[in-house]
CSV table of C-alpha atoms and ligand atoms in Angstrom, one decimal:
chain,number,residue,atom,x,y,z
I,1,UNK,CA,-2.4,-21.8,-21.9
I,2,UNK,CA,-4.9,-20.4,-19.0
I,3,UNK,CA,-4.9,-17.8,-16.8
I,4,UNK,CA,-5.1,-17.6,-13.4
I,5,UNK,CA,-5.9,-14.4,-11.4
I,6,UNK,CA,-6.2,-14.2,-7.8
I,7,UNK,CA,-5.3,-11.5,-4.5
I,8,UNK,CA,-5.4,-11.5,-0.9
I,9,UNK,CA,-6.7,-8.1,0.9
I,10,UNK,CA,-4.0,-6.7,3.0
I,11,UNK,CA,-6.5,-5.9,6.4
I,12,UNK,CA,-4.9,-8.2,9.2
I,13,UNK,CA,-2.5,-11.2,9.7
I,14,UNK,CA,-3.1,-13.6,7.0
I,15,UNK,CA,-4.6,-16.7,8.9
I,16,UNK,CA,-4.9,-20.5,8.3
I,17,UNK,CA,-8.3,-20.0,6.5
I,18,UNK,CA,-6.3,-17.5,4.2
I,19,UNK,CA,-3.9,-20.4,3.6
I,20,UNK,CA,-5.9,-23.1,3.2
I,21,UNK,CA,-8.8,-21.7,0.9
I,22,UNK,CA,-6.3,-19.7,-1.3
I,23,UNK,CA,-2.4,-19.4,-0.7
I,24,UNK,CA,-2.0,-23.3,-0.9
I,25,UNK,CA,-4.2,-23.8,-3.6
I,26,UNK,CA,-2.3,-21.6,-5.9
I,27,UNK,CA,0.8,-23.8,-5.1
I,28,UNK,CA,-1.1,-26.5,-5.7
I,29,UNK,CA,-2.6,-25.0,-9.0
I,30,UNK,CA,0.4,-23.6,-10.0
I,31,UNK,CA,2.7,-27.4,-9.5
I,32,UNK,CA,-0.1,-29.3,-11.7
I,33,UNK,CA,-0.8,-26.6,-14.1
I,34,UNK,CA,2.9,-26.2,-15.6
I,35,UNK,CA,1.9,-24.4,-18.8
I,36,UNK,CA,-0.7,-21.3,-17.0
I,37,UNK,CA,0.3,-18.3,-16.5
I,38,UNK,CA,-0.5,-17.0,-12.4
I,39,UNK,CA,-1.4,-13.3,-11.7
I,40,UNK,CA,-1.2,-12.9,-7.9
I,41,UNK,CA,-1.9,-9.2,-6.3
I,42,UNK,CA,-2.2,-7.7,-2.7
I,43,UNK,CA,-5.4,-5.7,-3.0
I,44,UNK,CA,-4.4,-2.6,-0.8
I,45,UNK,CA,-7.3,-0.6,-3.2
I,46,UNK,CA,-10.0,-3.3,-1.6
I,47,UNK,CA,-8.5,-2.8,1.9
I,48,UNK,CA,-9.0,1.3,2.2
I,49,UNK,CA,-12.7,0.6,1.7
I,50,UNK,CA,-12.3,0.2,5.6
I,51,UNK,CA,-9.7,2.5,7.6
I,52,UNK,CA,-6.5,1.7,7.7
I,53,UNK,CA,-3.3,2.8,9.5
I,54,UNK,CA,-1.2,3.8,6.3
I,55,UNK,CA,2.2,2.5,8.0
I,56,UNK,CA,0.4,-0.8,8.7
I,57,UNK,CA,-1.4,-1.1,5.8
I,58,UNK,CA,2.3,-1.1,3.7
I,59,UNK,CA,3.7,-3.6,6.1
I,60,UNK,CA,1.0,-5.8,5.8
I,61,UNK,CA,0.9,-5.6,1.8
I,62,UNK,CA,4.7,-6.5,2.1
I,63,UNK,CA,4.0,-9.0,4.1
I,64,UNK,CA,1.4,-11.4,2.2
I,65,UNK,CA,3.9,-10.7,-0.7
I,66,UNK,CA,6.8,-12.1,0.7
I,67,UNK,CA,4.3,-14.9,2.2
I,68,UNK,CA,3.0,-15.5,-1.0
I,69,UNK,CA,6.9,-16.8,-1.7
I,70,UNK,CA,7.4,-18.1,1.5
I,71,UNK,CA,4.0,-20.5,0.8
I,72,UNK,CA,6.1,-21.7,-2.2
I,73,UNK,CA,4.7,-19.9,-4.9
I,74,UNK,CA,7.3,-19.8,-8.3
I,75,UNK,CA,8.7,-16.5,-8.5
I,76,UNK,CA,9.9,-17.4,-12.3
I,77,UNK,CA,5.9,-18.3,-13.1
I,78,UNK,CA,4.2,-15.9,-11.0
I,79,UNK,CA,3.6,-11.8,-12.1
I,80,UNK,CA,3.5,-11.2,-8.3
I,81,UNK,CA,2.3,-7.4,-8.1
I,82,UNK,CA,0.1,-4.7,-5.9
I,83,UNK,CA,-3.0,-3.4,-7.0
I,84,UNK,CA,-2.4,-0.1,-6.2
I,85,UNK,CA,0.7,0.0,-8.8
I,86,UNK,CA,-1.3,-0.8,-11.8
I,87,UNK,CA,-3.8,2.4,-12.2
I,88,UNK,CA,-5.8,0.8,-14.6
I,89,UNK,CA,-7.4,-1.2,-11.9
I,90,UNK,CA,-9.1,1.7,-10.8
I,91,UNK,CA,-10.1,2.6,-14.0
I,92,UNK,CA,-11.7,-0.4,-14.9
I,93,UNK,CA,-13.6,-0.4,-11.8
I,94,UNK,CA,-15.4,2.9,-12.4
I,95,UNK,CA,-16.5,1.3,-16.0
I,96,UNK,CA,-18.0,-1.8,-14.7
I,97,UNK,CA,-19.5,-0.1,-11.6
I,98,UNK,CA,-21.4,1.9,-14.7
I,99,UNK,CA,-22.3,-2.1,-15.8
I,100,UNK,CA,-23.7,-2.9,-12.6
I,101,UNK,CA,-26.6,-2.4,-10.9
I,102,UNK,CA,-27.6,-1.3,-7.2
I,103,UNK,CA,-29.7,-3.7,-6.5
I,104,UNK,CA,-27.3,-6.6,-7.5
I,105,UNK,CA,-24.4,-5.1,-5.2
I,106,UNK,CA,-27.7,-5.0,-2.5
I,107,UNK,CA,-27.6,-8.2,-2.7
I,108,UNK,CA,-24.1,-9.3,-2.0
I,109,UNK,CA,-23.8,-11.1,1.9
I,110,UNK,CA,-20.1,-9.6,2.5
I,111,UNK,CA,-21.8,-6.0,2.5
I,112,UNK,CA,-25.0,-7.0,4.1
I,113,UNK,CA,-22.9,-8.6,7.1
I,114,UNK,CA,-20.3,-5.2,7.3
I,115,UNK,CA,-23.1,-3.2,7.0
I,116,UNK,CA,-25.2,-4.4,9.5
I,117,UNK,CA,-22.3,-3.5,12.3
I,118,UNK,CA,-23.1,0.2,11.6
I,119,UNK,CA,-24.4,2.2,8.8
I,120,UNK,CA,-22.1,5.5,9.5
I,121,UNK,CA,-19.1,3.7,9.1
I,122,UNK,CA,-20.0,2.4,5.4
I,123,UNK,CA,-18.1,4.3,2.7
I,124,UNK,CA,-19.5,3.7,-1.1
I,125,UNK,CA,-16.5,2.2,-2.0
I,126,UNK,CA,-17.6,-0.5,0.5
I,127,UNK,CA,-20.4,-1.2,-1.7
I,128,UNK,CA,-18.7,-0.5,-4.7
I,129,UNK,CA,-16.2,-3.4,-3.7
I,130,UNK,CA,-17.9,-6.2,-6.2
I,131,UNK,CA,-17.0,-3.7,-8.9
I,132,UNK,CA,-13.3,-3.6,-8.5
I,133,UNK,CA,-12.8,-7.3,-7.7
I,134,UNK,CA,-14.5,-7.8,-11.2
I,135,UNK,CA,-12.1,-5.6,-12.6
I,136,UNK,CA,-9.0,-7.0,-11.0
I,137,UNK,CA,-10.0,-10.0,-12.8
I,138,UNK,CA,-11.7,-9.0,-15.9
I,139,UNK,CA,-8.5,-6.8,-16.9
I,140,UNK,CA,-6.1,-10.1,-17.2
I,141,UNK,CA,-8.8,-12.1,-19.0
I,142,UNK,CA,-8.8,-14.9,-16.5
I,143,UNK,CA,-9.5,-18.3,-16.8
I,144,UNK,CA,-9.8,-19.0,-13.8
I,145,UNK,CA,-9.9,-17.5,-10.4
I,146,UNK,CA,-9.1,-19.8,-7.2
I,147,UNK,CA,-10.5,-18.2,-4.0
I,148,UNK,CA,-12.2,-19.5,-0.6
I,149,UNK,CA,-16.2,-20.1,-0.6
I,150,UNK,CA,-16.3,-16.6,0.7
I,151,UNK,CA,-15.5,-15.3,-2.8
I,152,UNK,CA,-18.3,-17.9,-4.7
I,153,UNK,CA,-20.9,-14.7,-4.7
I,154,UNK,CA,-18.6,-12.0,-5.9
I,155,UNK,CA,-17.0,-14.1,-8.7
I,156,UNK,CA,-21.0,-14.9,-9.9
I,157,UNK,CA,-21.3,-11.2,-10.2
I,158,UNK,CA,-18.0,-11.1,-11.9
I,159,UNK,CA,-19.2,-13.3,-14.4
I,160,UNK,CA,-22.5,-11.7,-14.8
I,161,UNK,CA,-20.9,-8.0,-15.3
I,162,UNK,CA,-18.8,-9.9,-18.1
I,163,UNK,CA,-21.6,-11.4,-20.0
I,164,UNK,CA,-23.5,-8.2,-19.8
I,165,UNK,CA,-20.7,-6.0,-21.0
I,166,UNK,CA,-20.0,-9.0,-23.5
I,167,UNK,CA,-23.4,-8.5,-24.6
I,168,UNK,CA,-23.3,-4.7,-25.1
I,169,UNK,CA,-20.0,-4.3,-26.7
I,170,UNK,CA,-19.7,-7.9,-28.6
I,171,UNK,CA,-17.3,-10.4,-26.7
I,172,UNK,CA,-14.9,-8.2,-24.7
I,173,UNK,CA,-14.1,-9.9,-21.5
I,174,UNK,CA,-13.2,-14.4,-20.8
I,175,UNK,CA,-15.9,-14.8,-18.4
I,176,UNK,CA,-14.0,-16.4,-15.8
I,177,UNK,CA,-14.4,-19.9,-13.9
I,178,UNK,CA,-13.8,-19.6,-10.2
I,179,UNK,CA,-11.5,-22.5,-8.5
I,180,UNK,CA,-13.2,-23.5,-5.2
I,181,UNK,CA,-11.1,-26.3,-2.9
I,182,UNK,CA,-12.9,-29.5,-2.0
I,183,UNK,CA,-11.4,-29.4,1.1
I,184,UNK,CA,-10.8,-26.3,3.6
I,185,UNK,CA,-13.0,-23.6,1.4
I,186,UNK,CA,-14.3,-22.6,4.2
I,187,UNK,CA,-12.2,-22.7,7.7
I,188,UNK,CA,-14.2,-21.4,10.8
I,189,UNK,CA,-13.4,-19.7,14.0
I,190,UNK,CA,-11.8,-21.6,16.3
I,191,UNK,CA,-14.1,-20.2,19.1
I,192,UNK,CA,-17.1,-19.9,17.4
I,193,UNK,CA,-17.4,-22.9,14.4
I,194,UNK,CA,-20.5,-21.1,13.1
I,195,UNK,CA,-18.7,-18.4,11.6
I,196,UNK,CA,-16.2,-18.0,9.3
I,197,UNK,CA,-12.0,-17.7,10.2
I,198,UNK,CA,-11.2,-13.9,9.8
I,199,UNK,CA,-8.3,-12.5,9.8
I,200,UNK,CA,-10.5,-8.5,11.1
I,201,UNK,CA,-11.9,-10.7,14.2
I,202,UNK,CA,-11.9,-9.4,17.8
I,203,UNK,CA,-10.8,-12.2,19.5
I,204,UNK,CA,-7.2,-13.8,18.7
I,205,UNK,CA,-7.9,-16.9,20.3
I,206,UNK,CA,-10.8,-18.0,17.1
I,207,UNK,CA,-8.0,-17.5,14.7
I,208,UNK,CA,-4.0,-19.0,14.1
I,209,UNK,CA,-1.9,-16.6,11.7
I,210,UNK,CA,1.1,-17.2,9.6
I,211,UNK,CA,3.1,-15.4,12.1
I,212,UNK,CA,1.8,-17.5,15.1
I,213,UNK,CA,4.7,-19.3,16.9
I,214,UNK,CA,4.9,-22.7,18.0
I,215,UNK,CA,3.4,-22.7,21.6
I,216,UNK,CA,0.6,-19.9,20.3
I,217,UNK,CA,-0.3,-22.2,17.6
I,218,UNK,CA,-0.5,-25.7,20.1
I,219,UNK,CA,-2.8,-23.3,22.7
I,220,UNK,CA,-4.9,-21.7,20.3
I,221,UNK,CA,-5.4,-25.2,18.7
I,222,UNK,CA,-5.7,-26.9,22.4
I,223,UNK,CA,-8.5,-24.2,23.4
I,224,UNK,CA,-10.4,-24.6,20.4
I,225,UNK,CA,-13.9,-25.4,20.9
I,226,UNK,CA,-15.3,-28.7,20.8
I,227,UNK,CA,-18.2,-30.7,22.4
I,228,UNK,CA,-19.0,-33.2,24.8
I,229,UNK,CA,-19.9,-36.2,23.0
I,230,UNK,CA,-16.1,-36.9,23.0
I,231,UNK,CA,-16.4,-38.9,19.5
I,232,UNK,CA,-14.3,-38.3,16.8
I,233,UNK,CA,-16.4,-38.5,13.3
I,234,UNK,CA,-16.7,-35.5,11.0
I,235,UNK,CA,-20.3,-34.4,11.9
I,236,UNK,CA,-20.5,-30.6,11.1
I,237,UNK,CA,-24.2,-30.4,12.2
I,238,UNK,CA,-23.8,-32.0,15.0
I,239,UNK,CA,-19.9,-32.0,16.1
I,240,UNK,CA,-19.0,-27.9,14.2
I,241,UNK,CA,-16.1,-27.0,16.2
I,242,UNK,CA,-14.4,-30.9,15.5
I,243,UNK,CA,-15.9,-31.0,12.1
I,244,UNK,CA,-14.1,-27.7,11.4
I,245,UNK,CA,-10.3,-29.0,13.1
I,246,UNK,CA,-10.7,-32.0,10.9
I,247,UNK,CA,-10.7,-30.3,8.1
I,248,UNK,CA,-8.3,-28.1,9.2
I,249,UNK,CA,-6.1,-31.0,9.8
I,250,UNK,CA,-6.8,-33.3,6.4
I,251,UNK,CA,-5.5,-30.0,4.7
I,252,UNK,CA,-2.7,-29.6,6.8
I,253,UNK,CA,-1.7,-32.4,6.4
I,254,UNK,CA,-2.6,-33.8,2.8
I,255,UNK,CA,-4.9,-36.4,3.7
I,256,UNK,CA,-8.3,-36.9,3.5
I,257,UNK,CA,-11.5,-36.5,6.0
I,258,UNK,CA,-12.0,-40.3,6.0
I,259,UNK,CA,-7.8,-41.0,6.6
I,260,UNK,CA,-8.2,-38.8,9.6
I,261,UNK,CA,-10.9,-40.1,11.2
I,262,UNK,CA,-10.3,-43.1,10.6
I,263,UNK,CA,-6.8,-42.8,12.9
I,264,UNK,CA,-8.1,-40.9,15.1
I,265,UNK,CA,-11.4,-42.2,16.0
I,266,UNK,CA,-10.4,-44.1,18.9
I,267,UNK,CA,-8.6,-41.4,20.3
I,268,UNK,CA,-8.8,-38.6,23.3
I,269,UNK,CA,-10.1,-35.1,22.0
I,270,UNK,CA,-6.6,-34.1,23.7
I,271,UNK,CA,-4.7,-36.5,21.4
I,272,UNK,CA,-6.2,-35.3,18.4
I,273,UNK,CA,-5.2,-31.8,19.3
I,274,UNK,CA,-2.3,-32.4,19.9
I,275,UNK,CA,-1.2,-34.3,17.2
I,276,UNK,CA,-2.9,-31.1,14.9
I,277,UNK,CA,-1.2,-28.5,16.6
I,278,UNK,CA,2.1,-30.1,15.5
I,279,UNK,CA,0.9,-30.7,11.8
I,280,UNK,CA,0.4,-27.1,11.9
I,281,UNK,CA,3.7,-26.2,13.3
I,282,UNK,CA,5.3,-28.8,10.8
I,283,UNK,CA,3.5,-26.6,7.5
I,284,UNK,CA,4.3,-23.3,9.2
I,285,UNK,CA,7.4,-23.2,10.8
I,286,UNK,CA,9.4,-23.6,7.1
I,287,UNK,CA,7.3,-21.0,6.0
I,288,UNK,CA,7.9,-18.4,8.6
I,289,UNK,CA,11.6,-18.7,8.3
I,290,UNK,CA,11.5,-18.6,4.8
I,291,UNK,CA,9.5,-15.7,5.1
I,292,UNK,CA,12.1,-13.8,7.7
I,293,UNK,CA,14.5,-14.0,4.8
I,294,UNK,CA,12.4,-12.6,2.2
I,295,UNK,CA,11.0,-9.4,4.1
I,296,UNK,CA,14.2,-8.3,4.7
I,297,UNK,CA,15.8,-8.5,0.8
I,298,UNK,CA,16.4,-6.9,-2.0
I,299,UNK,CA,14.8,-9.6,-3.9
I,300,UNK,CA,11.3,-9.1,-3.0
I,301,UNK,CA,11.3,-5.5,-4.4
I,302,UNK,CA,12.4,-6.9,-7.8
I,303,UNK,CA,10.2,-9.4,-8.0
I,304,UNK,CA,7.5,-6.7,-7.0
I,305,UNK,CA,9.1,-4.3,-9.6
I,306,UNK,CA,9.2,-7.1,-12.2
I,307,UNK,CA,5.2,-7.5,-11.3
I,308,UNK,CA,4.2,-4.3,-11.6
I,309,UNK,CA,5.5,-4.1,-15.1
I,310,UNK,CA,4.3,-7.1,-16.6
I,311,UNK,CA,1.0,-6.4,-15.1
I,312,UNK,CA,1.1,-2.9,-16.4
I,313,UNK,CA,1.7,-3.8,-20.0
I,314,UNK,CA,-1.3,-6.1,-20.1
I,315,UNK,CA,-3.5,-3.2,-18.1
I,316,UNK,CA,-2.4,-0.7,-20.3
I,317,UNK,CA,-3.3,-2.4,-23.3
I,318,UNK,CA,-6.7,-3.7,-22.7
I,319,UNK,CA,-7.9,-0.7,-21.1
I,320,UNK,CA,-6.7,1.0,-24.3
I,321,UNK,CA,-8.9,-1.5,-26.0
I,322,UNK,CA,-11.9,-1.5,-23.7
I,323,UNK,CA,-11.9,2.4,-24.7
I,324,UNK,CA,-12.1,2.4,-27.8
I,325,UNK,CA,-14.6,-0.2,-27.2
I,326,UNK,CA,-16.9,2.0,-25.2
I,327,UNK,CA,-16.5,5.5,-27.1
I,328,UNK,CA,-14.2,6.9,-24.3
I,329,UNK,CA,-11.6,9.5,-25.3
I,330,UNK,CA,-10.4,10.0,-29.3
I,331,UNK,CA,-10.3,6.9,-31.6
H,1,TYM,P1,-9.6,-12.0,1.5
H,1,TYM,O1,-8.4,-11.1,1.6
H,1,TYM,O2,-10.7,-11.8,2.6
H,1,TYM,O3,-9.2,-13.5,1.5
H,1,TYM,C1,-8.2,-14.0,0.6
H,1,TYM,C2,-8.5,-15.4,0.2
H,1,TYM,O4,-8.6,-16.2,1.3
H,1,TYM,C3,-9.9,-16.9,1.3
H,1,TYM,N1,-10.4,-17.1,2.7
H,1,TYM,C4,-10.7,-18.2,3.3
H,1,TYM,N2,-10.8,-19.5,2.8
H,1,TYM,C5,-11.2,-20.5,3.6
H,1,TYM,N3,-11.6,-20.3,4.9
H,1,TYM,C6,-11.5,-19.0,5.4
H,1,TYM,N4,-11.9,-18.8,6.7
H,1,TYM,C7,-11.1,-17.9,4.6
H,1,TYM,N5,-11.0,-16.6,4.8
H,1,TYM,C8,-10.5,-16.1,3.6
H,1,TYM,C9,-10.8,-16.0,0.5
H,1,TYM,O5,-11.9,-16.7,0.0
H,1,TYM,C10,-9.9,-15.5,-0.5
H,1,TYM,O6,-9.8,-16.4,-1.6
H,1,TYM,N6,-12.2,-9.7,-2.1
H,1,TYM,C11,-11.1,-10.6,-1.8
H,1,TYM,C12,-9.7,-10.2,-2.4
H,1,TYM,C13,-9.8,-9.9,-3.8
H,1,TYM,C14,-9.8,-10.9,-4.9
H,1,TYM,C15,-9.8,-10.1,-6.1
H,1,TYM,C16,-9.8,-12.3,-4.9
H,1,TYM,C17,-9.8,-8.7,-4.4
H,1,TYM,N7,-9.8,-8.8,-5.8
H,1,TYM,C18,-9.9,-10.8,-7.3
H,1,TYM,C19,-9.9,-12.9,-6.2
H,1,TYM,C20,-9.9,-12.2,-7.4
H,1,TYM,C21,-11.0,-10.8,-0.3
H,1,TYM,O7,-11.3,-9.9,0.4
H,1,TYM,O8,-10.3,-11.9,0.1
């Protein structure tokens, strides 16, 4: 039996890229991998390394949890939890920011490309940040961890904190494999292909959320940026914005590149729009209503109860272990 460990930062809608590079490959994961066990968290500790409005900030955790359901996650196989509820989180962040070194958190791209919008703004949990994704997954001794190509940088460190504390203290940690889609792990801006879909972006337009409705979705999706060769082939040097619906579209619709372009490529850029703004609709549509039901219930607050308790007991005791380990406290 594996483990998988993964969460979803609570700053924003949750938007197609969110979906595609994570939410539906832990359904995906969790239908072929019967036997694993899945630990999925909101990390509302990752989110305050930016301001947040604090009656926002609860909705929105609320929200990727009951979406997490709605996306058709098992609530029997899933310890479905928020990071903020399991302290030891915390606590094993501050150890592991004491096994990692400037330099390497320097180097990470997410804090180089936050940073570079303005230095007042940075607070040191910002660059801290590498430190307490580690520790999210380091605490559940993770097998794997599936997350967009975003992620690919911060899991190396992840792995690299492990083997280092591995080496100092004698096998401690799983040093975790991270689970990248071949597919979708990486979903661009609608408006602006060359960089990445984000759920903190300024313009709505470059991005579709979970929450979109029907006739958002289709204009969003109709507005998108293209080109004017008015081919379709998947060409992401040449062709980014169509390159970038394609995919969007093979993963929406469970079929590959070559399946997509192949019916499509005597069509109308309109056409092929078209026909993608209803694939979308088709995937979401279920999802919001189931999603409308869960919010409101009783049910999501057990299930969130039920999460923070399993989660606790396995925090509890490996941080109790990872003590002792380190010569914290009394034996
Ligand atoms: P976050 O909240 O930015 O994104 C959640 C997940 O969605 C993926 N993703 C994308 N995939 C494809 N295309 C996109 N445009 C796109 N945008 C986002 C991300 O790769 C991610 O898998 N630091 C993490 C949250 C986190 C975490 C962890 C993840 C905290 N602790 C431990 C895994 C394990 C983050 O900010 O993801």
């Amino acid at each position: 039996m594996k483990r998988i460990v993964s969460g979803i930062k609570p700053t924003g809608s949750l938007t197609l890229g969110n979906y595609i590079g994570a939410i539906k490959q832990f359904v995906k994961l969790q239908k072929e991998r019967k036997d694993d066990e899945f630990f999925l968290f909101i990390a509302d500790l990752h989110a305050i390394t930016i301001r947040q409005v604090p009656h926002e900030l609860r909705q929105r955790t609320l929200d990727i949890a009951a979406m997490y359901l709605a996306c058709g996650l098992d609530e029997e196989k899933t310890v479905l939890f928020i990071q903020s509820e399991v302290p030891q989180h915390v606590e094993l962040g501050y150890i592991l920011q004491s096994n990692v070194y400037m330099g390497e958190l320097e180097r990470m791209t997410q804090f180089k490309d936050k940073a570079q919008k303005g230095q007042e703004s940075i607070t040191s949990s910002l660059f801290t940040y590498p430190a307490l994704m580690a520790a999210d997954i380091l605490l559940y001794d993770a097998d794997y961890v599936p997350v967009g190509d975003d992620q690919k940088q911060h899991l190396e460190l992840t792995r690299d904190i492990a083997e280092r504390f591995n080496h100092y203290y004698n096998n401690f940690f799983t040093v975790p494999e991270p689970i990248i889609p071949k597919v979708g792990a990486r979903i661009m801006d609608l408006q602006d292909p060359n960089k990445k879909m984000s759920k903190s972006e300024d313009n709505p337009k470059g991005y579709i959320t979970l929450f979109d409705n029907e006739n958002l979705i289709k204009k969003k999706i109709a507005s998108a940026v293209t080109d004017s060769l008015a081919i379709i082939q998947f060409d992401p040097i040449n062709q980014p914005g169509l390159a970038n619906l394609i995919n969007i579209f093979a993963s929406m619709s469970d079929q590959s590149i070559e399946e997509i372009v192949e019916k499509y490529k005597e069509s109308s850029y309109k056409n092929f729009k078209e026909d993608l703004g209803q694939a979308i609709v088709d995937v979401l549509k279920p999802i919001q209503e189931k999603y409308q039901a869960l919010i409101k219930s009783d049910k999501l607050q057990e299930i969130l109860d039920k999460g923070r308790d399993t989660a606790n007991q396995y925090a509890f005791k490996k941080m109790r272990k990872c003590k002792q380990k380190i010569g914290l406290g009394r034996k």
